[in-house]
Coordinates of C-alpha atoms and ligand atoms in Angstrom, one line a residue:
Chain A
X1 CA 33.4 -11.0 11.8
X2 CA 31.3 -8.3 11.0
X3 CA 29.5 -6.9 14.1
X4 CA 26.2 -7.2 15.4
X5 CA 23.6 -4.1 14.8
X6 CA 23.6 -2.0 17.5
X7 CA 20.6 1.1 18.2
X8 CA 21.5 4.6 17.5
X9 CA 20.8 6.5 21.1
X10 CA 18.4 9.5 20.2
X11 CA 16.8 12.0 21.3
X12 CA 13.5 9.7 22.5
X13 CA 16.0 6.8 23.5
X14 CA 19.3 8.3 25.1
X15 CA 18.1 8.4 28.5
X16 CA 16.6 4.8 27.9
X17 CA 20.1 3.1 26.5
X18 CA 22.1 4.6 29.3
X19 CA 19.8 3.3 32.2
X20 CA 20.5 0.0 30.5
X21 CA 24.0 0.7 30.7
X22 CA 23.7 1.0 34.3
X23 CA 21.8 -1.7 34.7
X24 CA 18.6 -0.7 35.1
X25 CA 15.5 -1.2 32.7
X26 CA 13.3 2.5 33.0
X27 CA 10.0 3.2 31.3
X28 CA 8.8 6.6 31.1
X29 CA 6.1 7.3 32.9
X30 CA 3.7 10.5 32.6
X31 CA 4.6 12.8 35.0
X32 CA 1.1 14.3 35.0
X33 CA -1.4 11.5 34.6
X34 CA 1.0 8.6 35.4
X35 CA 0.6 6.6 32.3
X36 CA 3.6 4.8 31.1
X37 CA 4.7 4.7 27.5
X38 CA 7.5 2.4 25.4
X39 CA 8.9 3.3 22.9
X40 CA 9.8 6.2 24.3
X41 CA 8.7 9.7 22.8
X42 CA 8.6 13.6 24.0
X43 CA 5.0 13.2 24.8
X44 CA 2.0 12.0 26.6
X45 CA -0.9 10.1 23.6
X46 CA -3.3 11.1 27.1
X47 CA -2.7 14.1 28.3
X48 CA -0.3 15.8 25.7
X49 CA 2.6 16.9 28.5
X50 CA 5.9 16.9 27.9
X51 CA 6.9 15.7 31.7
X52 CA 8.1 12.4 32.2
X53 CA 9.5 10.4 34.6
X54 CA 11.9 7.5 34.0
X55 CA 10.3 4.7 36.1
X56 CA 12.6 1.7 37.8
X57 CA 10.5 -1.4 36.8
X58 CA 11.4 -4.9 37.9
X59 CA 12.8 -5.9 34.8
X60 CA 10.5 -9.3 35.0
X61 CA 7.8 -10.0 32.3
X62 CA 6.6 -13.1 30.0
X63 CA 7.0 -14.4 26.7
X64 CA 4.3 -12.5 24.2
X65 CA 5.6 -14.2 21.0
X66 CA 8.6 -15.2 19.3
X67 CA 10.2 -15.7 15.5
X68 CA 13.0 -17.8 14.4
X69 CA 14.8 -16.3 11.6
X70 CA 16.9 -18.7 9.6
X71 CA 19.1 -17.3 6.6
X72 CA 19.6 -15.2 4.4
X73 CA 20.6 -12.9 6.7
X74 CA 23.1 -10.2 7.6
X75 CA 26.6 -12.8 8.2
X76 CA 26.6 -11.9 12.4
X77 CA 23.1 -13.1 12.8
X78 CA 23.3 -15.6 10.3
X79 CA 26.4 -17.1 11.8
X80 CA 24.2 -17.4 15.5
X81 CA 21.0 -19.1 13.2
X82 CA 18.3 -20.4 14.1
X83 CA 17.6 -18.1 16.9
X84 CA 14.8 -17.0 18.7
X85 CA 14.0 -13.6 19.3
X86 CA 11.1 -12.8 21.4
X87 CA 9.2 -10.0 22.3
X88 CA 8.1 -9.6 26.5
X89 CA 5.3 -8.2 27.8
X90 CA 6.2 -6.5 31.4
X91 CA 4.9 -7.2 33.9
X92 CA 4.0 -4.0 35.7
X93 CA 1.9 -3.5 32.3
X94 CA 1.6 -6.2 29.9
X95 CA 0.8 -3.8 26.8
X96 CA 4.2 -2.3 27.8
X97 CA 6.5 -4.9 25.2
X98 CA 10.2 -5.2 24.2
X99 CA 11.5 -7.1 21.6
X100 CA 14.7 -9.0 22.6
X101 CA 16.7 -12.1 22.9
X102 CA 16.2 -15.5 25.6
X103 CA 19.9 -16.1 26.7
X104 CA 21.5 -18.3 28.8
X105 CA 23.2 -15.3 30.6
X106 CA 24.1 -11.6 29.5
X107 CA 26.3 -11.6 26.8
X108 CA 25.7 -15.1 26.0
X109 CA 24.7 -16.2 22.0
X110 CA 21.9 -15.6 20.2
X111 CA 21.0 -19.2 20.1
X112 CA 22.3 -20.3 23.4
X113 CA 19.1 -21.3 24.6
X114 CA 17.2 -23.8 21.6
X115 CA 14.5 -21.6 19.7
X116 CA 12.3 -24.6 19.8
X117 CA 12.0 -24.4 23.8
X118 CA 11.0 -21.3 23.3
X119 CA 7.2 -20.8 24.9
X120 CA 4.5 -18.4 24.7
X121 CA 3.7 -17.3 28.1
X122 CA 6.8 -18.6 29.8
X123 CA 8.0 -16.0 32.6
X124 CA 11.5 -13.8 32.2
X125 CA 13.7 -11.7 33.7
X126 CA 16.2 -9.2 32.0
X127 CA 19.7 -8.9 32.0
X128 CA 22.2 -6.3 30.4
X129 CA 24.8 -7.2 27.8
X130 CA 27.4 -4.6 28.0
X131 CA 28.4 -2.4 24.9
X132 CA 32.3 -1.3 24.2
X133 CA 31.6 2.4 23.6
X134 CA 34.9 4.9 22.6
X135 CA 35.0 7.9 24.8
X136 CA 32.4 10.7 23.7
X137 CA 30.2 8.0 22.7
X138 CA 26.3 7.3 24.3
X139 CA 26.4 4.9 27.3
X140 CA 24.5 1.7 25.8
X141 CA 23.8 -2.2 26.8
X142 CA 21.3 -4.6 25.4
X143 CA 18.8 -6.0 27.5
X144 CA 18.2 -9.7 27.2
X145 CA 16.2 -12.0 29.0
X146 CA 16.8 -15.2 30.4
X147 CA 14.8 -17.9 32.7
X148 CA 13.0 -17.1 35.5
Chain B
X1 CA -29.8 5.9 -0.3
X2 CA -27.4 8.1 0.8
X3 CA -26.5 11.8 0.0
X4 CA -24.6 12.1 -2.6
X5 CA -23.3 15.4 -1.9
X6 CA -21.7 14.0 1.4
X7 CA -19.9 11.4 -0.1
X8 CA -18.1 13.4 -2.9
X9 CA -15.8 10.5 -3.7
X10 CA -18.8 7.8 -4.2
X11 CA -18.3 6.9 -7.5
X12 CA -17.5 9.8 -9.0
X13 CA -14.5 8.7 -10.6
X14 CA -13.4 5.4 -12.7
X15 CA -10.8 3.4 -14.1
X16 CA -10.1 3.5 -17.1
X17 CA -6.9 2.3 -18.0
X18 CA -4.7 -0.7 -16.6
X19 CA -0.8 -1.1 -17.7
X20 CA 1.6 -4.0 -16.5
X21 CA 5.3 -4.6 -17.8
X22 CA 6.1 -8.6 -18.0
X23 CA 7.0 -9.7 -14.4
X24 CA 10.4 -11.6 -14.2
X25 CA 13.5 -12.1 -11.2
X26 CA 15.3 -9.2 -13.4
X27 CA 14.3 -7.4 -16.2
X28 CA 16.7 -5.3 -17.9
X29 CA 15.6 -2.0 -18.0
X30 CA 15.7 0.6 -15.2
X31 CA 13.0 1.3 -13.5
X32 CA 12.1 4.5 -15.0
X33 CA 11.5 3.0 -18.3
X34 CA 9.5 0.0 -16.5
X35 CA 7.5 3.3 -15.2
X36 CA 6.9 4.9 -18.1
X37 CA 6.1 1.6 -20.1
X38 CA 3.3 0.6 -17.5
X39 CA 1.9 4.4 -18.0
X40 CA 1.6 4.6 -21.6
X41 CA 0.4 1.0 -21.7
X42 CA -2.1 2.1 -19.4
X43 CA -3.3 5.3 -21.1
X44 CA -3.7 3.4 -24.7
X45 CA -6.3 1.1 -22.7
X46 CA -7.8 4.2 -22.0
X47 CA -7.7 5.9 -25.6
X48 CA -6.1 8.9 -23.5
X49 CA -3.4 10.6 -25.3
X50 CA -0.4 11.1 -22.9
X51 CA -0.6 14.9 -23.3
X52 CA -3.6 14.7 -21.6
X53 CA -2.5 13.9 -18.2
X54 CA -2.8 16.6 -15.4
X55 CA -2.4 14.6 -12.1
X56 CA 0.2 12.3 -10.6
X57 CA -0.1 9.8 -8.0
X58 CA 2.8 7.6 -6.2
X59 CA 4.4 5.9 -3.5
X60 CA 7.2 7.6 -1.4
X61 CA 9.4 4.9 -2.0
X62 CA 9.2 5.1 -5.9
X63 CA 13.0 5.7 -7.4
X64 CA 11.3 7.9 -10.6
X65 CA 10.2 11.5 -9.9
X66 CA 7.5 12.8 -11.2
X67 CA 9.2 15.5 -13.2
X68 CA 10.9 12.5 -15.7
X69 CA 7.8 11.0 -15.9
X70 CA 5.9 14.3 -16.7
X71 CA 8.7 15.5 -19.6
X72 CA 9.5 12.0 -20.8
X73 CA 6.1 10.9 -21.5
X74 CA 5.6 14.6 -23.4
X75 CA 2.5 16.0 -20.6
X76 CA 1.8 19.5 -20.3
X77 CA 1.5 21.7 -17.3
X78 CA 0.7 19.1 -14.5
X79 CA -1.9 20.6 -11.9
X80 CA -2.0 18.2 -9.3
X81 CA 0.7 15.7 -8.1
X82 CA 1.4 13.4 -4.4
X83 CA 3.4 10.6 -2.7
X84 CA 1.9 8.0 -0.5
X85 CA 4.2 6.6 2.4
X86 CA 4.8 3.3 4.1
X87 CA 5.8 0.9 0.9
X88 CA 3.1 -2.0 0.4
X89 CA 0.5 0.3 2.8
X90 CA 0.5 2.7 0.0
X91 CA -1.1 1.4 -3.0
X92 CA -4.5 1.6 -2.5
X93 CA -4.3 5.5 -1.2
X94 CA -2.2 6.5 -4.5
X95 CA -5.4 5.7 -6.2
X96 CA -8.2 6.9 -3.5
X97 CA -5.8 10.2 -3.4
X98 CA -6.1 10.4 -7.2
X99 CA -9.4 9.7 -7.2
X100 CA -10.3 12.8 -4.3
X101 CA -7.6 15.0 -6.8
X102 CA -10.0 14.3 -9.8
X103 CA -13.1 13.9 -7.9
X104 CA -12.0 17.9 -6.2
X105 CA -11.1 19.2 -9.9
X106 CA -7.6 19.6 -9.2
X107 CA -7.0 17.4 -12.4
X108 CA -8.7 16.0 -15.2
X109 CA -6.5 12.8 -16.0
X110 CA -4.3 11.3 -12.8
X111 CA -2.1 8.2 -13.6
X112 CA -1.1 6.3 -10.2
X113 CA 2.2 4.3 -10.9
X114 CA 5.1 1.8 -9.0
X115 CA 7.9 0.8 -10.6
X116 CA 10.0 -1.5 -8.9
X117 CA 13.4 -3.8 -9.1
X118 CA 14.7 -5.9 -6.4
X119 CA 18.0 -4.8 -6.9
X120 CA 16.8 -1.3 -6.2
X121 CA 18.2 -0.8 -2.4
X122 CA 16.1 2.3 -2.7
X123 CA 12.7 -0.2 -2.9
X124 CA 13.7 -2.6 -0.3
X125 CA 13.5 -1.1 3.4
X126 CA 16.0 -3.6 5.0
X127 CA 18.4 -3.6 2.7
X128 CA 19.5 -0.3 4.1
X129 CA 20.2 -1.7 7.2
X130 CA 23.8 -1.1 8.6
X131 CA 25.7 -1.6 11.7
X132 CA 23.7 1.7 13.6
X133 CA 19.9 1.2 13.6
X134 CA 18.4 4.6 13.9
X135 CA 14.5 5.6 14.9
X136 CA 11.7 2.4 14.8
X137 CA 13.9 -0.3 14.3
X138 CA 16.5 0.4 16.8
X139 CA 14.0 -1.3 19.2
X140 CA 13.9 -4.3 17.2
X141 CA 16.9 -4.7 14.9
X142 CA 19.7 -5.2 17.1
X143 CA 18.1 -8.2 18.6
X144 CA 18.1 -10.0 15.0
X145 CA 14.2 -9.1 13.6
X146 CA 16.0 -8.0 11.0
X147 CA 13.7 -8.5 7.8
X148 CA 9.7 -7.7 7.2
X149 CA 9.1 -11.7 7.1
X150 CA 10.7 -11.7 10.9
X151 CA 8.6 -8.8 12.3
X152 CA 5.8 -10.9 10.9
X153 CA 6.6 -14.2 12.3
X154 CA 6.1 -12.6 15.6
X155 CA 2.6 -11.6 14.8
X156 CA 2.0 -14.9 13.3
X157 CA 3.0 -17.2 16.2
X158 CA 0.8 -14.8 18.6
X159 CA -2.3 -15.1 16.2
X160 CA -1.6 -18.9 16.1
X161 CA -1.4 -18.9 20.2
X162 CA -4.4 -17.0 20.9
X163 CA -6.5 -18.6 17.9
X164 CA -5.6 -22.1 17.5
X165 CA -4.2 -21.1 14.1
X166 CA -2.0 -23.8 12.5
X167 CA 0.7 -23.6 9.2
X168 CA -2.5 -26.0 7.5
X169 CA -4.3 -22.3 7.4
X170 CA -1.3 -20.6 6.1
X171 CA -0.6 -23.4 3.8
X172 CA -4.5 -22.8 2.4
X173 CA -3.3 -19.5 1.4
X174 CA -0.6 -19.9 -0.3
X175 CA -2.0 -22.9 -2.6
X176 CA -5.5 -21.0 -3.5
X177 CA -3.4 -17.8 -4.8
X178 CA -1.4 -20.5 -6.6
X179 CA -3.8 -21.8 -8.5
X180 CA -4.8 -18.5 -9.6
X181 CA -1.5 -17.9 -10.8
X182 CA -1.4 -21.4 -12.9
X183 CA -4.4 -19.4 -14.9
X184 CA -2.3 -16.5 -15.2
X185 CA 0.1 -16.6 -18.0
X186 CA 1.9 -13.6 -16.9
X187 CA 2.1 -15.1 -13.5
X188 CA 6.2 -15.5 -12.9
X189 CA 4.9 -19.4 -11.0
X190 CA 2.4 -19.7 -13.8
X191 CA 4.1 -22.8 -14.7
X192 CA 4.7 -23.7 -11.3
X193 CA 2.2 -25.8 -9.1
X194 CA 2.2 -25.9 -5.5
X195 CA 1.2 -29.6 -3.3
X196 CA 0.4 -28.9 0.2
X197 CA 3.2 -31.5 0.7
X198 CA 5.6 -29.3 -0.7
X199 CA 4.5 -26.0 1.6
X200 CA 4.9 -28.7 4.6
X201 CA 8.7 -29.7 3.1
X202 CA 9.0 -26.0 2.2
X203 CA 12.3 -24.7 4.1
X204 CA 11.8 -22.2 7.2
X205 CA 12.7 -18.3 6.3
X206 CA 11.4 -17.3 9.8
X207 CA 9.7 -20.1 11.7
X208 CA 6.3 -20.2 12.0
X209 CA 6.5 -19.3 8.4
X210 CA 8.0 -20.8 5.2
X211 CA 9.9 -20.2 1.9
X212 CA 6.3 -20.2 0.7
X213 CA 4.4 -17.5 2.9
X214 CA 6.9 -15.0 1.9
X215 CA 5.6 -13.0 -1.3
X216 CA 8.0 -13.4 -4.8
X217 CA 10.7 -11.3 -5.8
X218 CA 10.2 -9.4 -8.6
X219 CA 10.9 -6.6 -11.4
X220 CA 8.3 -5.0 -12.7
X221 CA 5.9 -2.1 -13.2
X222 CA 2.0 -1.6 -12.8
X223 CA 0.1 1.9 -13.9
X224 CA -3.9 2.9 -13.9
X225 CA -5.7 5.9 -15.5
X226 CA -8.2 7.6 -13.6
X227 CA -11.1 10.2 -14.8
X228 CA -14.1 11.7 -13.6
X229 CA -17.1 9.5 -14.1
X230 CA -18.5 11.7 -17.3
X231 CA -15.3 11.6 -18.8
X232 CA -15.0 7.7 -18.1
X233 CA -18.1 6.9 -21.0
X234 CA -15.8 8.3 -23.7
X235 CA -12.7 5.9 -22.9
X236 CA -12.0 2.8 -25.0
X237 CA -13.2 0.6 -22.1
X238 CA -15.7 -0.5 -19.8
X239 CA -15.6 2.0 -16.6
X240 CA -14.6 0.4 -12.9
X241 CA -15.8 2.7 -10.6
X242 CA -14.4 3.5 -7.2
X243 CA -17.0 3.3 -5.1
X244 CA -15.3 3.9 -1.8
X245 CA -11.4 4.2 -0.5
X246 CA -10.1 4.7 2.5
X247 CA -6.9 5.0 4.6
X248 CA -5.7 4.4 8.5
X249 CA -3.3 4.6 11.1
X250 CA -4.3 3.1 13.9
X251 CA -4.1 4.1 17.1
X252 CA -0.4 4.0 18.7
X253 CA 0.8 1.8 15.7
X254 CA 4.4 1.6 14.5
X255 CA 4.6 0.2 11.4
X256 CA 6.0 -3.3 11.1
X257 CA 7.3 -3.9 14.2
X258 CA 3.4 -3.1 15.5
X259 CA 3.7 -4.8 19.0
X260 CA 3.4 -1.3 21.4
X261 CA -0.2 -1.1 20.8
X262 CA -2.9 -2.9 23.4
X263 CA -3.5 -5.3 20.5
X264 CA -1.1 -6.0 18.3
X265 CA -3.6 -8.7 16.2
X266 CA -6.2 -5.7 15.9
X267 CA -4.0 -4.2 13.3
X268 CA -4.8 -1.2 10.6
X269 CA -7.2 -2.6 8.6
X270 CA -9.6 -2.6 11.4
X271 CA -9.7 1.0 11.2
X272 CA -9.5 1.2 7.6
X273 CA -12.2 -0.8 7.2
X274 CA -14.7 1.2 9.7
X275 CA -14.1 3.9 6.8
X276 CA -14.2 2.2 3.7
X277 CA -17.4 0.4 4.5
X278 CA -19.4 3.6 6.0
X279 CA -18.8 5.3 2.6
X280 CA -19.8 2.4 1.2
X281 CA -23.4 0.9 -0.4
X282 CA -22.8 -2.5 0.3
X283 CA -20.7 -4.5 3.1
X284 CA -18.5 -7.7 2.8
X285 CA -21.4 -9.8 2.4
X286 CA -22.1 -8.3 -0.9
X287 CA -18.1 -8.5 -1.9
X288 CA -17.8 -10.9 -5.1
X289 CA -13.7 -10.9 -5.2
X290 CA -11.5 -9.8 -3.4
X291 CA -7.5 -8.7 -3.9
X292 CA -6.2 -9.0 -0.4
X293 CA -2.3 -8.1 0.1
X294 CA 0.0 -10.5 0.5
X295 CA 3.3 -9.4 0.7
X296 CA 2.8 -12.4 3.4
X297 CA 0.3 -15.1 3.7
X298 CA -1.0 -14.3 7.0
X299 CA -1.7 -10.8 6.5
X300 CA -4.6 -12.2 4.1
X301 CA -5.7 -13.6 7.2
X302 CA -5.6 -10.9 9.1
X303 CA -7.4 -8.5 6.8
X304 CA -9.8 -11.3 6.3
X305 CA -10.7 -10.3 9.6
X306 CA -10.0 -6.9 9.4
X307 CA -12.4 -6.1 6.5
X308 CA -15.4 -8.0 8.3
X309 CA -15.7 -11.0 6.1
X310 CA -15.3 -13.2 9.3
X311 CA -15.0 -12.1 13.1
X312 CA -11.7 -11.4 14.9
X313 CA -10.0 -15.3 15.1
X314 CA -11.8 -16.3 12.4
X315 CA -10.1 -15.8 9.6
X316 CA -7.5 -18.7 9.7
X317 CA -10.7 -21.2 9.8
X318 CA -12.5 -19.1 7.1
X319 CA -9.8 -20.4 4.1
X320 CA -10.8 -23.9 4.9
X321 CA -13.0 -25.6 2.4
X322 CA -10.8 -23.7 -0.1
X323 CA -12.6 -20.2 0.3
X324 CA -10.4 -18.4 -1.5
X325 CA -10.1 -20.5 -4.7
X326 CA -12.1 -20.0 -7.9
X327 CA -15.2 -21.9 -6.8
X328 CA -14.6 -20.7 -3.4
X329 CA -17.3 -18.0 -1.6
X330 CA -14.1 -15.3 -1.8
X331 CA -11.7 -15.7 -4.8
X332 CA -8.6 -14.3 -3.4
X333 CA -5.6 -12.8 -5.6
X334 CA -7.1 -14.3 -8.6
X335 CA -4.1 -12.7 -10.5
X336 CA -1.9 -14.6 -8.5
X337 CA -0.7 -11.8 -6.1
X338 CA 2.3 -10.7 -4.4
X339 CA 2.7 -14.6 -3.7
X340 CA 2.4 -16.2 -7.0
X341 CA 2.0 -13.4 -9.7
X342 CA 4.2 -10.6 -9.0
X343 CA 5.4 -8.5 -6.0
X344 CA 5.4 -4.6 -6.7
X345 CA 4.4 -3.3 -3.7
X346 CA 0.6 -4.3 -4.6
X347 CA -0.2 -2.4 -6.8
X348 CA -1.0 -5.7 -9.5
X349 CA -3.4 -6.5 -6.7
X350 CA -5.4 -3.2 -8.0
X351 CA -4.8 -3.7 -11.5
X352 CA -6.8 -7.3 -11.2
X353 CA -9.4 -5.9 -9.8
X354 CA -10.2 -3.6 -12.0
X355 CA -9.4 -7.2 -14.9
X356 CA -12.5 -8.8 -12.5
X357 CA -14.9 -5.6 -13.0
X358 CA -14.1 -5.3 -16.7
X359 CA -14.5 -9.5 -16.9
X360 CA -10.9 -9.8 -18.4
X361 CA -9.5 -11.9 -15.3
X362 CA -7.7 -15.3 -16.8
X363 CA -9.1 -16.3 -13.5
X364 CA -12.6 -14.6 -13.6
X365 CA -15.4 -15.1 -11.2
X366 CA -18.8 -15.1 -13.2
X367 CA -20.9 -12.1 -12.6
X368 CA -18.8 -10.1 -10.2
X369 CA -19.9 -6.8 -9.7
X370 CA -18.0 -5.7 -6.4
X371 CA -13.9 -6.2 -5.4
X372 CA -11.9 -4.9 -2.7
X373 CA -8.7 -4.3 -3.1
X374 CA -6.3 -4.0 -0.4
X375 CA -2.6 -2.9 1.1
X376 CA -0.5 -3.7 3.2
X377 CA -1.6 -5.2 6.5
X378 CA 1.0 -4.4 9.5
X379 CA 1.5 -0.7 8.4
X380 CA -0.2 2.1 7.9
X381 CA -3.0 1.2 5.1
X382 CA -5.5 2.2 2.4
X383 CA -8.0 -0.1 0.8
X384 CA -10.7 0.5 -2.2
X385 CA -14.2 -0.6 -3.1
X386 CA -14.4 -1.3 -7.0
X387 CA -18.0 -1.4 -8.9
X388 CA -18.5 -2.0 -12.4
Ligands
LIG401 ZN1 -0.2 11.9 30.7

């Protein structure tokens, strides 16, 4: 089977793909005027500094929106369709948003909860789907989301 | 009235020259000689001899540079010469960058192109996409957004939670383009009609939006001529002049995948428009037709809203009644659009409207005197006001 897609850690997102890969889901947060920012990026859109903290949020948010993609699509994600994929709003700052999967637990299938039971609004929590990495290689896991 | 002087883009330059290749699943020859066959189509509607060209105008994404366009097409010394970025956003700012080249006297003659196959990885942006996602996308393709259509499913289900939007509104889209395109015989679904109980069968590409939201694939080619506004009188036809053109980023927008902002639904041609109109001697009330991209059928929603022809939630409720047909208060892609005519980036969306100011439209709307033309909705965008 051809594998899933996996994100390229760089210079904006290393830090964030190995706090995932210790289990932890970190936002930078301006060190100087305390605004938080996702994506991640070298600098403030408020106050223009470079110094950023990587804040521990409670990795709980709620459904902003979802899609279900059916095929033509690349044969890994094809194989898993219909699936949902939705994107969260956190809860510490509901403009902060992730796009991601609603699982049954980490790890689990694409579609291993139904799409269609998917619902705007409904409240989530994340979990980490561990990546194989070769030695050398950036720490990385996936964050998911399942029931809460 | 305003001054002139201020506004040094206002009219100052025209159209004079339109160019399409057929439109067709796959056409046979590269898309080079798709390019230069649109161009010199293009400049005999003007009556401008290729030698005469100066300036030259294109997307980012476009496979032919503009030094084989230049020495195949015979031009001399080329003075001025620019890409636009951000595929369907582009179109409307390769012509409005034209126009400010010619307007500044940095040419005398610009041609604005796109050229475009579908087998062309180099045109499609996800058909790059490997097993490492690098930059934007490594926030969203992993997780199985993997094509535009999906990224736009996400804004479509929040626009239909927060406005009581429904796939009926999406479904009066994609049937008034249609019938534009049954007038078109160039149209590639001129022959084709389209029920509203075959949108409802239609099969899901990325729920909440079907085989027929999505915008056609296509081969194909579009050029335009533009001169200043005292050259324009001595071309072969009638002048459409660009009134006003603008461009936008948005604040904190990443394109496509545009959910990071504070509101995604508030997307760039918000911005845009704020521009385009201030420029501008008239406002959306005055606008007679209207070329609205539609790589997607909710994005013409969305810039429905965006360009101020309804308020902000509006826009779904504004098609009913058949709005955007012929007899409708907005004629929408009356060429047949990305949907039903022809996708190529949109740039047959500005070719049209220059067809409705000349009165040459196989869909034409009596007496129109204003069009806007549009890009692409969900990335970075341009738009321009056309006057005949
Ligand atoms: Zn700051």
């Amino acid at each position: 089977m051809m594998p899933m897609l996996l994100p390229a850690p760089d210079d904006d997102s290393r830090a964030f793909w190995a706090y995932c890969a210790a289990g932890e889901l970190r936002v930078q947060r301006c060190a100087s005027c305390g605004r938080r920012r996702m994506p991640p990026r070298p600098m403030c859109p408020s106050c223009r500094s470079f110094d950023a903290e990587w804040e521990l949020l409670s990795g709980r948010g709620t459904v902003w929106s979802f899609a279900v993609p059916h095929p033509p699509l690349l044969p890994a994600y094809a194989e898993q369709a219909p699936y949902g994929v939705i994107v969260v709003a956190l809860d510490e700052d509901p403009t902060l948003r992730m796009v991601g999967n609603l699982v049954t637990e980490a790890g689990a299938p694409l579609n291993s909860v139904d799409p269609h039971t998917i619902e705007v609004g409904e409240p989530v929590e994340v979990v980490f789907a561990p990546v194989e990495r070769a030695e050398g290689e950036d720490l990385l896991a996936l964050p998911q989301w399942r029931r809460r | 009235m305003h001054d002139d002087d201020a506004l040094p883009i206002k009219d100052r330059t025209a159209i004079v020259g339109v160019g399409q290749t057929a439109f067709a699943k796959h056409l046979e020859q590269p898309e080079k000689v798709l390019a230069l066959e649109a161009i010199l189509i293009a400049l005999e509607d003007a009556g401008i001899d290729p030698s005469e060209v100066d300036g030259l105008s294109s997307y980012t994404m476009e496979g032919t540079e503009e030094i084989e366009i230049a020495r195949n097409l015979g031009m001399d010394a080329v003075t001025w010469f620019s890409q636009v970025g951000y595929g369907g956003g582009a179109g409307c700012g390769v012509v409005g960058n034209a126009a400010m080249a010619v307007a500044a006297g940095q040419c005398n003659v610009a041609v604005a192109w796109r050229s475009r196959k579908r087998g062309a990885a180099a045109s499609r942006p996800w058909a790059g996409v490997r097993d490492q996602v690098h930059g934007n996308q490594q926030w969203s393709r992993p997780f199985g957004l993997l094509r535009p259509v999906d990224e736009i499913a996400v804004l479509t289900r929040r626009y239909m939670h927060e406005f009581g939007a429904t796939r009926e509104h999406l479904c009066n889209v994609a049937t008034a383009v249609r019938s534009h395109a049954n007038r078109n015989p160039g149209a590639m679904m001129h022959a084709k009609e389209l029920t509203r109980d075959q949108y409802m069968g239609a099969r899901w590409i990325s729920e909440p939006l079907c085989l027929f939201d999505n915008c056609l694939e296509s081969d194909g080619a579009g050029a335009v001529v533009i001169v200043r506004r005292d050259r324009a009188d001595d071309c072969r036809q009638q002048p459409v002049y660009i009134h006003s053109f603008a461009q936008s980023i948005p604040a904190q927008h990443q394109t496509m995948t545009n959910y990071f902002n504070d509101d995604p639904l508030v997307g760039p041609s918000y911005a845009c428009a704020e521009l385009l109109w201030r420029h501008a001697d008239f406002g959306a009330h005055d606008i007679d037709v209207a070329q609205l991209y539609d790589a997607f059928s909710p994005l013409v929603i969305l810039s429905l809203e965006g360009y101020g022809f309804c308020d902000r939630g509006e826009g779904a409720g504004f098609t009913d009644g058949n709005t955007l047909g012929l007899e409708g208060r907005l004629p929408v892609n009356t060429s047949g659009g990305g949907l039903s005519e022809a996708y190529v980036h949109g740039f047959n969306l500005i070719v049209e409207g220059v067809n409705q100011m000349r009165g040459q439209s196989c869909s034409q709307v009596e007496g129109a005197e204003t069009c806007l033309v549009t890009s692409g909705e969900g990335v970075p965008t341009s738009a321009l006001l056309l006057r005949n």
